[in-house]
Amino acid sequence: MTPSTRRQVLVFRELPDDQLARLQAAHAVTVANPRAPGERDAFFDALPQAEALIGSSYPITDALLDSAPHLQAISSISVGVDNYPLASLQQRGIALCHTPGVLTETTADTIFALLMATSRRIPELALFVRSGQWQRNIGEDLFGWDVHGKTVGILGMGRIGLALARRAALGFGMPVIYNNRSTVPEAELGALASHVRFVEREALLREADFIVSMLPSTPETRHLLNADAFAQMKPGAIVINGSRGAIIDEAALLHALDTDQIRAAGLDVFATEPLPVESPLRTHPKVVALPHIGSATHETRYAMAEMAVGNLLAALRGERPAGAFDLSQV
């Protein structure tokens, strides 16, 4: 990609005003969110002229790419790249950027909050008070379970997994075991080195009190937590998913909850989002369900937008963006 003057940029998700102004100062910008009924036509009308896209949470398909013959770069306001046809982007020579790093700590906060909320039954007991049922000291039927000292098993030890491990091991004295495609170098573990250990996946399922998925969505990880996996977990285990909904076989999860194979589940992601109203997960008494809020704080969402805009501006100048996604490994 070579630098030039003003390019045609299509923004398909809202940006903070100052970040939109950064783009507009350098390029010709069209803002059209295809998820909004009144903007869908404008989005598709702009595709044939678009040289760059920036946004998130909308699937970019091969058919869509066919409608954008001049497209040179996509900047996703996300870490995950599930919505992009990576092999097609590589074949077409279209650069892809994302926003790793800026949401690590915030997402780890959310996941640890889910861990706490499920084990101590916080949403359930808050509703107990709000509904006026708290008339005397609660009995054992409403007790929760300790978090400190329990073993956390992390599936996928990337940036967010490491941030979660720090919270668990250094903050709550929790032994941490993990499974990953490879062991994490001791230099990356730092102060965690004496608190975490690599184990095979089957051992993690057997030993962990909390099984936390931090895996990407790939054909290999789809329904990795299935009926066989739930059957291997210890009675009283709690499952947390803060990565991608496809990792869990939701029918098998419901069966495991209903038959007391596992104690509870904390879910920030689902196979279908938004979660359908008819889904049993929405009202299940053993499930804490959140609307995919891992990075949803004012500070972090702004930082993601800022990085995404910076990525795109760099790409259009012919430079390598800080958040360039390596398509050569696809």
Short mmCIF file of C-alpha atoms in Angstrom, two decimals:
data_model
loop_
_atom_site.label_atom_id
_atom_site.label_comp_id
_atom_site.label_asym_id
_atom_site.label_seq_id
_atom_site.Cartn_x
_atom_site.Cartn_y
_atom_site.Cartn_z
CA MET A 1 0.00 0.00 0.00
CA THR A 2 1.40 3.34 -0.99
CA PRO A 3 0.66 6.68 0.66
CA SER A 4 -1.55 9.09 -1.23
CA THR A 5 -3.86 12.01 -0.62
CA ARG A 6 -7.45 11.52 0.48
CA ARG A 7 -8.89 8.01 0.39
CA GLN A 8 -12.51 6.85 0.58
CA VAL A 9 -13.07 5.51 4.11
CA LEU A 10 -16.29 3.76 5.15
CA VAL A 11 -17.01 3.78 8.90
CA PHE A 12 -19.44 0.99 9.79
CA ARG A 13 -19.61 1.47 13.54
CA GLU A 14 -19.92 4.68 15.52
CA LEU A 15 -16.67 6.38 16.56
CA PRO A 16 -16.07 9.01 19.26
CA ASP A 17 -16.40 12.47 17.76
CA ASP A 18 -12.73 13.33 18.08
CA GLN A 19 -11.63 10.05 16.49
CA LEU A 20 -14.05 10.53 13.60
CA ALA A 21 -12.59 14.02 13.17
CA ARG A 22 -9.07 12.52 12.93
CA LEU A 23 -10.22 10.42 9.99
CA GLN A 24 -12.12 13.26 8.35
CA ALA A 25 -9.07 15.54 8.52
CA ALA A 26 -7.09 13.12 6.37
CA HIS A 27 -9.64 11.29 4.21
CA ALA A 28 -13.12 11.38 2.68
CA VAL A 29 -15.32 9.61 5.21
CA THR A 30 -18.75 8.00 4.91
CA VAL A 31 -20.44 6.86 8.12
CA ALA A 32 -23.04 4.12 7.64
CA ASN A 33 -23.83 1.38 10.15
CA PRO A 34 -25.32 -1.62 8.30
CA ARG A 35 -26.98 -2.83 11.51
CA ALA A 36 -29.11 0.32 11.60
CA PRO A 37 -32.16 0.02 9.30
CA GLY A 38 -31.88 3.59 8.10
CA GLU A 39 -28.19 3.26 7.21
CA ARG A 40 -27.97 -0.21 5.66
CA ASP A 41 -28.56 0.98 2.10
CA ALA A 42 -26.02 3.78 2.50
CA PHE A 43 -23.41 1.25 3.65
CA PHE A 44 -23.85 -0.96 0.61
CA ASP A 45 -24.04 2.04 -1.70
CA ALA A 46 -20.64 3.20 -0.41
CA LEU A 47 -18.86 -0.15 -0.78
CA PRO A 48 -17.96 0.11 -4.50
CA GLN A 49 -15.90 3.27 -3.82
CA ALA A 50 -14.52 2.27 -0.41
CA GLU A 51 -10.76 1.98 -0.10
CA ALA A 52 -10.79 1.33 3.64
CA LEU A 53 -13.24 0.09 6.26
CA ILE A 54 -13.28 0.69 10.01
CA GLY A 55 -15.77 -0.79 12.48
CA SER A 56 -16.71 -4.02 14.24
CA SER A 57 -19.44 -6.52 15.06
CA TYR A 58 -20.55 -6.99 11.46
CA PRO A 59 -19.57 -9.97 9.30
CA ILE A 60 -17.39 -9.04 6.35
CA THR A 61 -18.08 -11.80 3.82
CA ASP A 62 -16.57 -12.77 0.49
CA ALA A 63 -19.69 -11.42 -1.22
CA LEU A 64 -19.24 -8.10 0.54
CA LEU A 65 -15.59 -7.98 -0.54
CA ASP A 66 -16.72 -8.60 -4.11
CA SER A 67 -18.74 -5.39 -3.82
CA ALA A 68 -15.67 -3.43 -2.72
CA PRO A 69 -13.13 -3.85 -5.54
CA HIS A 70 -10.97 -0.91 -4.39
CA LEU A 71 -10.68 -2.03 -0.75
CA GLN A 72 -7.11 -1.95 0.57
CA ALA A 73 -7.41 -2.00 4.37
CA ILE A 74 -9.81 -2.95 7.17
CA SER A 75 -9.38 -1.71 10.73
CA SER A 76 -11.42 -3.68 13.25
CA ILE A 77 -12.34 -2.09 16.57
CA SER A 78 -11.80 -5.43 18.28
CA VAL A 79 -9.19 -8.00 19.18
CA GLY A 80 -11.09 -10.94 17.72
CA VAL A 81 -11.16 -11.29 13.94
CA ASP A 82 -13.95 -13.88 13.69
CA ASN A 83 -15.99 -11.60 11.43
CA TYR A 84 -13.39 -11.48 8.68
CA PRO A 85 -12.57 -14.03 5.93
CA LEU A 86 -8.87 -14.15 6.65
CA ALA A 87 -7.82 -16.34 3.73
CA SER A 88 -9.75 -14.14 1.31
CA LEU A 89 -8.18 -10.99 2.70
CA GLN A 90 -4.74 -12.48 2.24
CA GLN A 91 -5.51 -13.57 -1.32
CA ARG A 92 -6.89 -10.14 -2.22
CA GLY A 93 -3.99 -8.27 -0.60
CA ILE A 94 -6.25 -6.45 1.85
CA ALA A 95 -4.55 -5.46 5.11
CA LEU A 96 -6.33 -6.23 8.40
CA CYS A 97 -5.75 -4.42 11.70
CA HIS A 98 -7.15 -5.08 15.18
CA THR A 99 -6.73 -3.75 18.72
CA PRO A 100 -4.80 -6.18 20.93
CA GLY A 101 -3.53 -5.07 24.32
CA VAL A 102 -5.79 -2.12 25.09
CA LEU A 103 -8.66 -4.25 26.42
CA THR A 104 -6.63 -6.89 28.27
CA GLU A 105 -7.02 -5.63 31.83
CA THR A 106 -10.66 -4.59 31.46
CA THR A 107 -11.68 -7.95 30.03
CA ALA A 108 -9.80 -9.77 32.79
CA ASP A 109 -11.72 -7.65 35.33
CA THR A 110 -15.01 -8.77 33.78
CA ILE A 111 -14.06 -12.44 33.76
CA PHE A 112 -12.91 -12.37 37.37
CA ALA A 113 -16.14 -10.59 38.29
CA LEU A 114 -18.06 -13.48 36.68
CA LEU A 115 -16.00 -15.94 38.69
CA MET A 116 -16.82 -14.10 41.91
CA ALA A 117 -20.47 -13.60 41.03
CA THR A 118 -21.14 -17.24 40.25
CA SER A 119 -19.34 -18.67 43.26
CA ARG A 120 -20.79 -16.21 45.78
CA ARG A 121 -24.21 -16.17 44.02
CA ILE A 122 -24.15 -12.37 43.97
CA PRO A 123 -26.83 -11.65 41.30
CA GLU A 124 -29.19 -14.18 42.85
CA LEU A 125 -28.79 -12.78 46.36
CA ALA A 126 -29.01 -9.17 45.21
CA LEU A 127 -32.37 -10.04 43.64
CA PHE A 128 -33.34 -11.77 46.90
CA VAL A 129 -32.90 -8.46 48.72
CA ARG A 130 -34.47 -6.32 45.98
CA SER A 131 -37.59 -8.49 45.85
CA GLY A 132 -38.19 -8.12 49.59
CA GLN A 133 -37.51 -11.76 50.49
CA TRP A 134 -34.75 -10.95 53.01
CA GLN A 135 -36.68 -11.15 56.26
CA ARG A 136 -34.10 -12.92 58.44
CA ASN A 137 -30.55 -14.25 58.27
CA ILE A 138 -30.13 -16.50 55.25
CA GLY A 139 -29.75 -20.24 55.67
CA GLU A 140 -27.37 -22.73 54.11
CA ASP A 141 -29.59 -23.06 51.06
CA LEU A 142 -28.42 -19.58 50.00
CA PHE A 143 -24.76 -19.85 50.98
CA GLY A 144 -22.13 -19.44 48.29
CA TRP A 145 -18.66 -20.96 48.03
CA ASP A 146 -15.21 -19.56 48.71
CA VAL A 147 -13.11 -18.25 45.86
CA HIS A 148 -9.77 -17.74 47.62
CA GLY A 149 -7.56 -20.79 47.60
CA LYS A 150 -9.52 -22.61 44.90
CA THR A 151 -7.85 -23.80 41.70
CA VAL A 152 -8.41 -21.88 38.49
CA GLY A 153 -7.96 -23.71 35.19
CA ILE A 154 -7.41 -21.38 32.21
CA LEU A 155 -7.91 -22.67 28.68
CA GLY A 156 -5.88 -20.32 26.49
CA MET A 157 -3.03 -18.43 28.16
CA GLY A 158 -2.74 -15.31 26.04
CA ARG A 159 -2.65 -11.72 27.26
CA ILE A 160 -6.05 -11.88 28.95
CA GLY A 161 -5.37 -15.31 30.41
CA LEU A 162 -2.18 -14.00 31.99
CA ALA A 163 -4.01 -10.96 33.36
CA LEU A 164 -6.65 -13.25 34.86
CA ALA A 165 -3.94 -15.48 36.35
CA ARG A 166 -2.36 -12.45 38.07
CA ARG A 167 -5.67 -11.54 39.68
CA ALA A 168 -6.31 -15.10 40.82
CA ALA A 169 -2.85 -16.11 42.00
CA LEU A 170 -1.45 -12.86 43.34
CA GLY A 171 -4.71 -11.34 44.55
CA PHE A 172 -6.68 -14.30 45.88
CA GLY A 173 -4.05 -16.96 46.55
CA MET A 174 -5.53 -19.29 43.95
CA PRO A 175 -3.37 -21.99 42.35
CA VAL A 176 -3.51 -21.58 38.56
CA ILE A 177 -3.24 -24.34 36.00
CA TYR A 178 -3.46 -23.70 32.29
CA ASN A 179 -3.57 -25.40 28.94
CA ASN A 180 -2.28 -23.71 25.83
CA ARG A 181 -0.88 -24.63 22.43
CA SER A 182 2.54 -24.21 24.05
CA THR A 183 3.89 -23.41 27.47
CA VAL A 184 4.32 -19.75 28.34
CA PRO A 185 8.01 -18.76 28.65
CA GLU A 186 9.06 -18.06 32.22
CA ALA A 187 10.15 -14.55 31.25
CA GLU A 188 6.54 -13.75 30.25
CA LEU A 189 5.18 -15.21 33.49
CA GLY A 190 7.28 -12.92 35.68
CA ALA A 191 5.93 -12.96 39.24
CA LEU A 192 3.50 -15.70 38.24
CA ALA A 193 6.24 -18.23 37.51
CA SER A 194 5.93 -20.00 40.87
CA HIS A 195 2.13 -19.84 40.92
CA VAL A 196 1.07 -21.39 37.61
CA ARG A 197 1.72 -24.68 35.85
CA PHE A 198 0.97 -26.12 32.45
CA VAL A 199 -1.19 -29.25 32.35
CA GLU A 200 -2.87 -31.31 29.67
CA ARG A 201 -6.49 -30.35 28.99
CA GLU A 202 -7.90 -33.52 30.55
CA ALA A 203 -5.99 -32.87 33.78
CA LEU A 204 -7.22 -29.28 33.85
CA LEU A 205 -10.83 -30.42 33.55
CA ARG A 206 -10.36 -32.91 36.40
CA GLU A 207 -8.49 -30.63 38.79
CA ALA A 208 -9.89 -27.12 38.41
CA ASP A 209 -12.61 -25.64 40.60
CA PHE A 210 -13.11 -22.92 37.97
CA ILE A 211 -12.68 -23.72 34.28
CA VAL A 212 -12.23 -20.48 32.34
CA SER A 213 -12.27 -20.36 28.54
CA MET A 214 -10.04 -17.74 26.97
CA LEU A 215 -9.79 -19.53 23.62
CA PRO A 216 -10.23 -18.09 20.13
CA SER A 217 -13.03 -19.38 17.95
CA THR A 218 -11.58 -21.84 15.44
CA PRO A 219 -12.79 -25.11 13.91
CA GLU A 220 -10.61 -26.91 16.48
CA THR A 221 -12.09 -25.11 19.50
CA ARG A 222 -15.74 -25.26 18.46
CA HIS A 223 -17.70 -27.10 21.19
CA LEU A 224 -14.46 -27.98 22.97
CA LEU A 225 -16.48 -27.81 26.18
CA ASN A 226 -18.98 -30.50 25.31
CA ALA A 227 -20.72 -33.37 27.09
CA ASP A 228 -17.49 -35.35 27.43
CA ALA A 229 -15.66 -32.34 28.86
CA PHE A 230 -18.39 -31.60 31.41
CA ALA A 231 -18.40 -35.24 32.49
CA GLN A 232 -14.67 -35.00 33.28
CA MET A 233 -15.08 -31.98 35.57
CA LYS A 234 -15.14 -32.39 39.33
CA PRO A 235 -18.53 -32.08 41.05
CA GLY A 236 -19.00 -28.45 42.06
CA ALA A 237 -16.88 -27.05 39.24
CA ILE A 238 -17.90 -23.69 37.80
CA VAL A 239 -17.48 -22.86 34.10
CA ILE A 240 -16.68 -19.32 32.94
CA ASN A 241 -16.67 -18.26 29.28
CA GLY A 242 -15.30 -14.84 28.43
CA SER A 243 -13.94 -15.61 24.98
CA ARG A 244 -16.28 -16.92 22.26
CA GLY A 245 -19.70 -18.54 22.53
CA ALA A 246 -18.89 -21.32 20.06
CA ILE A 247 -16.42 -22.86 22.54
CA ILE A 248 -19.31 -24.26 24.60
CA ASP A 249 -21.92 -26.75 23.46
CA GLU A 250 -24.83 -24.93 25.10
CA ALA A 251 -27.18 -27.95 25.08
CA ALA A 252 -24.49 -30.00 26.86
CA LEU A 253 -23.92 -27.14 29.31
CA LEU A 254 -27.61 -27.03 30.21
CA HIS A 255 -27.63 -30.79 30.75
CA ALA A 256 -24.54 -30.56 32.97
CA LEU A 257 -26.19 -27.82 35.06
CA ASP A 258 -29.53 -29.59 35.32
CA THR A 259 -27.94 -32.89 36.38
CA ASP A 260 -25.52 -31.24 38.86
CA GLN A 261 -22.45 -32.34 36.90
CA ILE A 262 -21.25 -28.77 37.43
CA ARG A 263 -22.32 -26.14 39.94
CA ALA A 264 -22.79 -23.00 37.85
CA ALA A 265 -21.75 -21.08 34.75
CA GLY A 266 -20.76 -17.47 34.18
CA LEU A 267 -21.18 -16.45 30.55
CA ASP A 268 -20.33 -13.21 28.77
CA VAL A 269 -20.58 -14.76 25.29
CA PHE A 270 -23.05 -17.04 23.54
CA ALA A 271 -23.43 -19.04 20.35
CA THR A 272 -26.06 -16.54 19.16
CA GLU A 273 -25.88 -12.91 20.20
CA PRO A 274 -27.90 -11.15 21.40
CA LEU A 275 -29.02 -14.17 23.43
CA PRO A 276 -32.45 -15.24 22.14
CA VAL A 277 -35.28 -14.52 24.55
CA GLU A 278 -36.33 -18.17 24.41
CA SER A 279 -32.88 -19.46 25.43
CA PRO A 280 -33.01 -21.40 28.74
CA LEU A 281 -29.66 -19.82 29.63
CA ARG A 282 -31.33 -16.43 30.02
CA THR A 283 -33.26 -17.41 33.16
CA HIS A 284 -31.44 -20.49 34.38
CA PRO A 285 -30.93 -20.21 38.17
CA LYS A 286 -27.35 -21.50 37.94
CA VAL A 287 -26.25 -19.13 35.17
CA VAL A 288 -24.91 -15.60 35.43
CA ALA A 289 -25.38 -14.18 31.94
CA LEU A 290 -23.92 -10.89 30.70
CA PRO A 291 -24.45 -9.12 27.35
CA HIS A 292 -20.89 -9.50 26.01
CA ILE A 293 -19.46 -6.68 28.13
CA GLY A 294 -15.84 -7.88 28.45
CA SER A 295 -14.34 -4.60 27.24
CA ALA A 296 -17.40 -2.40 27.74
CA THR A 297 -16.09 0.47 29.82
CA HIS A 298 -15.93 4.08 28.69
CA GLU A 299 -12.16 4.16 28.98
CA THR A 300 -11.44 0.91 27.14
CA ARG A 301 -13.89 1.36 24.29
CA TYR A 302 -12.42 4.79 23.66
CA ALA A 303 -8.89 3.37 23.68
CA MET A 304 -9.95 0.68 21.20
CA ALA A 305 -11.45 3.28 18.84
CA GLU A 306 -8.35 5.45 19.16
CA MET A 307 -6.06 2.55 18.30
CA ALA A 308 -8.27 1.43 15.40
CA VAL A 309 -8.21 4.91 13.87
CA GLY A 310 -4.44 5.10 14.35
CA ASN A 311 -4.06 1.70 12.71
CA LEU A 312 -6.05 2.78 9.67
CA LEU A 313 -4.28 6.10 9.26
CA ALA A 314 -0.92 4.33 9.40
CA ALA A 315 -2.02 1.71 6.87
CA LEU A 316 -3.21 4.40 4.46
CA ARG A 317 0.14 6.17 4.80
CA GLY A 318 1.85 2.97 3.72
CA GLU A 319 3.22 2.28 7.20
CA ARG A 320 2.89 -0.87 9.31
CA PRO A 321 0.19 -0.26 11.95
CA ALA A 322 0.79 -1.11 15.60
CA GLY A 323 -2.20 -3.45 15.45
CA ALA A 324 -1.48 -5.13 12.11
CA PHE A 325 -2.90 -8.66 11.99
CA ASP A 326 -0.52 -11.19 10.48
CA LEU A 327 -2.44 -12.79 7.63
CA SER A 328 0.62 -14.76 6.50
CA GLN A 329 -0.13 -17.35 9.19
CA VAL A 330 -3.61 -18.09 7.87
#
